[in-house]
Coordinates of C-alpha atoms in Angstrom, one line a residue:
M1 CA -10.8 18.4 -68.9
F2 CA -12.5 15.1 -68.3
L3 CA -11.6 11.9 -70.2
N4 CA -14.7 11.8 -72.3
Q5 CA -14.3 15.5 -73.3
I6 CA -10.6 15.1 -74.4
I7 CA -11.4 11.9 -76.3
R8 CA -14.3 13.7 -78.1
T9 CA -12.1 16.7 -78.8
I10 CA -9.2 14.7 -80.3
R11 CA -11.6 12.5 -82.3
T12 CA -13.4 15.4 -83.8
K13 CA -10.3 17.5 -84.5
E14 CA -8.5 14.5 -86.1
K15 CA -11.8 13.4 -87.9
I16 CA -11.5 9.9 -86.5
P17 CA -14.8 7.9 -86.7
K18 CA -16.5 6.8 -83.5
T19 CA -16.3 3.2 -84.7
K20 CA -12.5 3.4 -84.8
T21 CA -12.3 5.2 -81.5
Y22 CA -14.1 2.5 -79.5
K23 CA -12.8 -0.4 -81.5
N24 CA -11.9 -3.5 -79.3
T25 CA -13.2 -1.8 -76.2
M26 CA -17.0 -1.4 -75.8
S27 CA -20.3 -1.4 -77.6
K28 CA -21.4 1.6 -79.7
S29 CA -24.3 2.6 -77.3
L30 CA -22.0 2.4 -74.2
Y31 CA -19.3 4.5 -76.0
E32 CA -21.9 7.1 -77.1
H33 CA -23.2 7.4 -73.5
F34 CA -19.6 7.8 -72.3
E35 CA -18.6 10.4 -74.8
K36 CA -21.7 12.5 -73.9
G37 CA -20.9 12.3 -70.2
N38 CA -23.8 10.1 -69.3
E39 CA -21.6 7.2 -68.5
K40 CA -18.8 8.1 -66.1
S41 CA -16.7 5.0 -65.9
I42 CA -14.9 2.8 -68.4
K43 CA -12.5 -0.1 -67.8
V44 CA -8.9 0.9 -67.1
A45 CA -7.7 -1.5 -69.8
H46 CA -9.8 0.4 -72.4
V47 CA -8.0 3.7 -71.9
G48 CA -4.8 2.5 -73.5
I49 CA -6.7 0.9 -76.4
I50 CA -8.6 4.1 -77.0
A51 CA -5.4 6.1 -76.9
Q52 CA -3.9 3.8 -79.5
N53 CA -7.0 4.2 -81.6
L54 CA -6.6 7.9 -81.4
N55 CA -2.9 7.6 -82.3
I56 CA -1.7 9.4 -79.1
P57 CA 0.4 8.1 -76.2
T58 CA -1.7 6.8 -73.2
Q59 CA 0.3 9.1 -70.9
D60 CA -0.7 12.1 -73.0
L61 CA -4.4 11.1 -72.8
L62 CA -4.2 10.7 -69.1
H63 CA -2.4 14.1 -68.7
Y64 CA -5.0 16.0 -70.6
S65 CA -7.8 14.3 -68.7
K66 CA -6.5 14.6 -65.1
A67 CA -9.8 15.9 -63.8
S68 CA -11.4 12.4 -64.5
F69 CA -9.0 10.8 -62.1
K70 CA -9.6 12.9 -59.0
N71 CA -11.7 11.7 -56.1
E72 CA -14.3 13.8 -54.4
E73 CA -11.9 15.0 -51.7
E74 CA -9.3 16.1 -54.3
I75 CA -12.0 18.0 -56.3
Y76 CA -13.2 19.7 -53.1
Y77 CA -9.5 20.5 -52.2
D78 CA -8.9 22.1 -55.6
K79 CA -12.1 24.1 -55.4
V80 CA -11.3 25.6 -52.0
V81 CA -7.7 26.4 -53.0
E82 CA -9.0 28.2 -56.1
M83 CA -11.4 30.2 -53.8
V84 CA -8.5 31.2 -51.6
N85 CA -6.6 32.3 -54.7
Q86 CA -9.5 34.5 -55.7
F87 CA -9.7 36.0 -52.2
V88 CA -6.0 36.9 -52.3
Q89 CA -6.1 38.4 -55.8
T90 CA -9.4 40.4 -55.7
N91 CA -9.4 44.1 -54.7
K92 CA -13.2 44.3 -54.6
K93 CA -14.3 44.8 -51.0
E94 CA -17.7 43.0 -51.4
K95 CA -16.2 40.1 -53.2
K96 CA -13.5 39.8 -50.6
E97 CA -16.0 39.8 -47.7
S98 CA -18.1 37.2 -49.5
L99 CA -15.1 34.9 -50.1
K100 CA -14.0 35.4 -46.5
K101 CA -17.3 34.0 -45.2
E102 CA -17.0 31.1 -47.6
I103 CA -13.5 30.3 -46.5
N104 CA -14.6 30.4 -42.9
E105 CA -17.4 27.9 -43.6
H106 CA -14.9 25.6 -45.4
F107 CA -12.5 25.8 -42.5
K108 CA -15.3 24.6 -40.2
V109 CA -15.9 21.6 -42.5
S110 CA -12.1 20.9 -42.5
V111 CA -12.0 20.9 -38.7
K112 CA -14.6 18.1 -38.7
T113 CA -13.1 16.1 -41.5
R114 CA -9.4 16.6 -41.0
F115 CA -8.8 13.0 -39.9
D116 CA -10.6 11.4 -42.8
S117 CA -7.5 11.5 -45.0
C118 CA -4.2 13.2 -45.6
C119 CA -6.0 15.3 -48.3
M120 CA -8.4 16.7 -45.8
F121 CA -5.8 17.2 -43.1
S122 CA -3.7 19.1 -45.7
L123 CA -6.7 21.3 -46.5
Y124 CA -7.3 21.8 -42.7
I125 CA -3.7 23.0 -42.2
F126 CA -3.9 25.2 -45.3
L127 CA -7.2 26.8 -44.3
K128 CA -6.1 27.3 -40.7
S129 CA -3.0 29.1 -41.9
I130 CA -5.2 31.3 -44.1
S131 CA -8.0 31.8 -41.6
S132 CA -5.6 32.9 -38.8
N133 CA -4.6 35.8 -41.0
I134 CA -8.1 37.0 -41.7
N135 CA -9.9 36.0 -38.5
L136 CA -8.4 37.0 -35.1
E137 CA -10.4 34.2 -33.4
I138 CA -8.6 31.5 -35.2
S139 CA -5.0 30.6 -34.2
P140 CA -2.4 29.4 -36.7
P141 CA -1.3 25.7 -36.8
D142 CA -0.1 24.8 -33.3
Q143 CA 1.6 22.0 -31.3
T144 CA -1.5 19.9 -31.3
D145 CA -1.6 20.0 -35.1
L146 CA 2.0 19.1 -35.2
I147 CA 1.5 16.1 -32.9
D148 CA -1.5 14.9 -35.0
I149 CA 0.4 15.0 -38.3
K150 CA 3.4 13.2 -36.8
K151 CA 1.1 10.4 -35.7
I152 CA -0.5 10.3 -39.2
I153 CA 2.9 10.2 -41.0
K154 CA 4.3 7.6 -38.7
S155 CA 1.4 5.3 -39.4
K156 CA 2.0 5.4 -43.1
T157 CA 4.6 3.7 -45.3
F158 CA 3.6 5.2 -48.6
Y159 CA 3.6 9.0 -48.9
T160 CA 1.8 11.3 -51.3
S161 CA 2.0 15.0 -52.3
F162 CA -0.4 15.8 -49.5
E163 CA 2.1 15.0 -46.7
Y164 CA 4.6 17.3 -48.4
K165 CA 1.9 20.0 -48.8
I166 CA 1.2 19.7 -45.0
L167 CA 4.9 20.1 -44.3
S168 CA 5.2 23.1 -46.6
N169 CA 2.6 25.0 -44.6
L170 CA 3.8 23.8 -41.2
A171 CA 7.3 25.0 -42.2
I172 CA 6.0 28.6 -42.0
Y173 CA 5.2 28.2 -38.3
F174 CA 7.7 25.7 -37.0
S175 CA 11.4 25.3 -36.9
F176 CA 13.6 22.7 -38.5
N177 CA 14.0 21.0 -35.0
D178 CA 10.3 20.9 -34.5
L179 CA 9.8 19.2 -37.9
K180 CA 13.0 17.2 -38.0
E181 CA 11.2 13.9 -37.3
I182 CA 8.9 14.4 -40.3
I183 CA 11.7 15.6 -42.5
E184 CA 13.7 12.4 -41.8
I185 CA 10.7 10.3 -42.8
L186 CA 9.9 12.2 -46.0
Y187 CA 13.5 12.8 -47.3
P188 CA 15.4 11.9 -49.3
L189 CA 12.9 11.3 -52.0
E190 CA 12.8 8.0 -53.9
S191 CA 13.1 7.8 -57.6
N192 CA 10.2 8.0 -60.0
M193 CA 8.0 10.3 -57.9
P194 CA 5.1 12.2 -59.4
L195 CA 5.6 15.8 -60.4
G196 CA 3.2 17.3 -57.8
L197 CA 4.9 15.6 -55.0
I198 CA 8.4 16.7 -56.2
E199 CA 7.2 20.3 -56.4
A200 CA 5.7 20.2 -52.9
S201 CA 8.9 18.7 -51.6
Y202 CA 10.9 21.6 -53.0
I203 CA 8.6 24.2 -51.5
S204 CA 8.7 22.5 -48.1
I205 CA 12.5 22.8 -47.8
E206 CA 12.5 26.3 -49.3
N207 CA 9.9 27.5 -46.7
L208 CA 11.9 25.9 -43.9
L209 CA 15.0 27.7 -45.1
L210 CA 13.2 31.0 -44.9
T211 CA 12.2 30.2 -41.4
E212 CA 15.7 29.1 -40.3
L213 CA 17.3 32.2 -41.8
R214 CA 15.6 34.1 -38.9
Q215 CA 17.1 31.8 -36.3
E216 CA 20.3 32.8 -34.3
D217 CA 22.0 29.6 -35.3
L218 CA 22.3 28.9 -39.1
T219 CA 23.5 25.3 -38.7
N220 CA 20.1 23.9 -39.7
C221 CA 20.2 26.0 -42.9
F222 CA 23.2 23.9 -44.1
A223 CA 21.4 20.7 -43.4
L224 CA 18.4 21.9 -45.4
M225 CA 20.7 23.0 -48.2
E226 CA 22.1 19.5 -48.4
I227 CA 18.6 18.1 -48.7
L228 CA 17.7 20.6 -51.4
D229 CA 20.9 19.7 -53.3
K230 CA 20.1 16.0 -53.2
N231 CA 16.6 16.8 -54.5
L232 CA 18.2 18.7 -57.4
E233 CA 20.5 15.7 -58.2
L234 CA 17.6 13.3 -58.4
Y235 CA 15.0 15.7 -59.9
P236 CA 16.9 18.6 -61.7
S237 CA 15.0 21.9 -61.9
Y238 CA 16.2 25.1 -63.4
Q239 CA 13.9 27.2 -61.2
H240 CA 14.8 25.4 -57.9
R241 CA 18.5 25.4 -58.8
L242 CA 18.3 29.2 -59.0
I243 CA 16.6 29.3 -55.7
Y244 CA 19.2 27.0 -54.2
L245 CA 22.0 29.4 -55.5
Q246 CA 20.1 32.4 -54.1
F247 CA 20.1 30.8 -50.6
K248 CA 23.7 29.7 -50.9
E249 CA 24.9 33.3 -51.6
L250 CA 22.6 34.8 -49.0
L251 CA 24.0 32.4 -46.4
E252 CA 27.6 33.2 -47.4
Y253 CA 26.7 36.9 -46.9
L254 CA 25.1 36.5 -43.6
I255 CA 28.1 34.6 -42.3
N256 CA 30.9 36.9 -43.4
L257 CA 29.0 40.0 -44.6
E258 CA 31.0 40.2 -47.9
P259 CA 29.1 42.4 -50.4
K260 CA 30.0 40.2 -53.3
H261 CA 27.7 37.4 -52.0
L262 CA 24.8 39.8 -51.7
F263 CA 25.3 41.1 -55.2
Q264 CA 25.5 37.5 -56.5
C265 CA 22.3 36.5 -54.6
W266 CA 20.6 39.4 -56.3
N267 CA 22.0 38.4 -59.7
Y268 CA 20.3 35.0 -59.3
I269 CA 17.0 36.7 -58.3
E270 CA 17.2 38.8 -61.5
I271 CA 17.8 35.8 -63.6
M272 CA 14.8 34.2 -62.0
S273 CA 12.7 37.2 -62.8
I274 CA 13.5 36.7 -66.5
A275 CA 12.2 33.1 -66.4
D276 CA 9.2 34.0 -64.3
P277 CA 7.5 37.4 -65.1
N278 CA 5.1 37.0 -62.1
V279 CA 8.0 37.6 -59.7
N280 CA 8.2 41.2 -58.4
L281 CA 11.7 42.6 -58.0
K282 CA 10.6 45.3 -55.6
Q283 CA 9.1 42.7 -53.3
Q284 CA 12.2 40.6 -53.6
K285 CA 14.3 43.5 -52.5
E286 CA 12.1 44.2 -49.5
A287 CA 12.1 40.5 -48.5
L288 CA 15.9 40.4 -48.8
Y289 CA 16.3 43.5 -46.8
K290 CA 14.0 42.1 -44.1
I291 CA 16.0 38.9 -43.8
I292 CA 19.3 40.8 -43.6
E293 CA 18.0 43.4 -41.1
H294 CA 16.6 40.6 -38.9
R295 CA 20.0 38.9 -38.9
T296 CA 22.3 41.9 -38.6
G297 CA 20.1 44.5 -37.0
K298 CA 20.4 46.9 -40.0
E299 CA 19.8 47.1 -43.7
P300 CA 22.8 46.5 -46.0
N301 CA 24.6 49.9 -46.5
I302 CA 26.0 49.5 -50.0
G303 CA 25.9 52.4 -52.4
G304 CA 23.7 51.9 -55.4
F305 CA 22.6 48.4 -54.3
L306 CA 19.5 46.9 -55.8
N307 CA 18.2 49.8 -57.8
V308 CA 14.8 48.4 -58.9
T309 CA 13.2 50.0 -61.9
K310 CA 10.9 47.3 -63.1
N311 CA 8.6 44.6 -61.8
N312 CA 9.8 41.0 -62.4
G313 CA 10.9 38.5 -59.8
S314 CA 11.8 35.3 -57.6
S315 CA 11.7 33.1 -54.5
L316 CA 12.5 35.3 -51.6
E317 CA 9.2 37.0 -52.1
N318 CA 7.6 34.1 -50.3
T319 CA 8.4 35.2 -46.8
A320 CA 7.4 33.2 -43.8
N321 CA 4.0 34.9 -43.6
E322 CA 2.8 33.6 -47.0
I323 CA 0.9 30.4 -47.6
I324 CA 2.7 28.5 -50.3
D325 CA -0.2 26.3 -51.3
I326 CA -1.9 29.4 -52.8
K327 CA 0.5 28.9 -55.7
G328 CA -1.2 25.6 -56.5
V329 CA 1.1 22.9 -54.9

């Protein structure tokens, strides 16, 4: 919701007069133009005063009106990501074909504009990842893209959620060693980071862990687990703590093949499914089996293991073929 809309909503619900709402900020005519959406901008200093006049915290007012504080690139980015979500979710053939064409056009735009900003480069990597799965003529992110993003990140000293979103998608195609230079720049996180950046930072490391679990040497997995643990110390998260514990038990199992670790890994997945009803336990089981089979050459042969009778879920569902930004990072 835009700032003028949320101000009008709060004012009318709380039956606060217009005169009180814009008191000590602007003229009546300017405020009325603003509330109707005819005037798009107001002074930053006035936002806090209006929040006080409405008797709500400034931070709450800003939270509910986030749409007002996005630039054109961010609005475009969100629009395209939403379109990709629709493409993934729809089962209608005509709708899927129509969205596929639109995604292809947006990808062409992103190719031309990718160096305009980190926002547009992030969109480019995201769409290239998606497009390579639906168009055989388009290749996934490659070494040229990796070189480009390294140059971009090295040229910056202040990092945003978009750098972490780029990393989260590159992590699907490149190893820890390929991305180590970027990881060392972006981690550990500093204090007082925005929520969107924190979430993207978690997903990047978790995607990298899924990639490294398919490598012969698991050494890098432990380095990534250490980064994930430090993230959790600084920014505690119940969801990502459960994911951390899943990976911890899975690593223990892959190293010594003791069934107790596999059972414990699954226990954490089931706990996760209770917290997140969108997670599919059947898909979790299949993803877990694939990881184990890839590492050991065979599925776990344990009687009665993982009898799935319902659809709930967790993190291992996001195998290395999925684009994490679809989830809204």
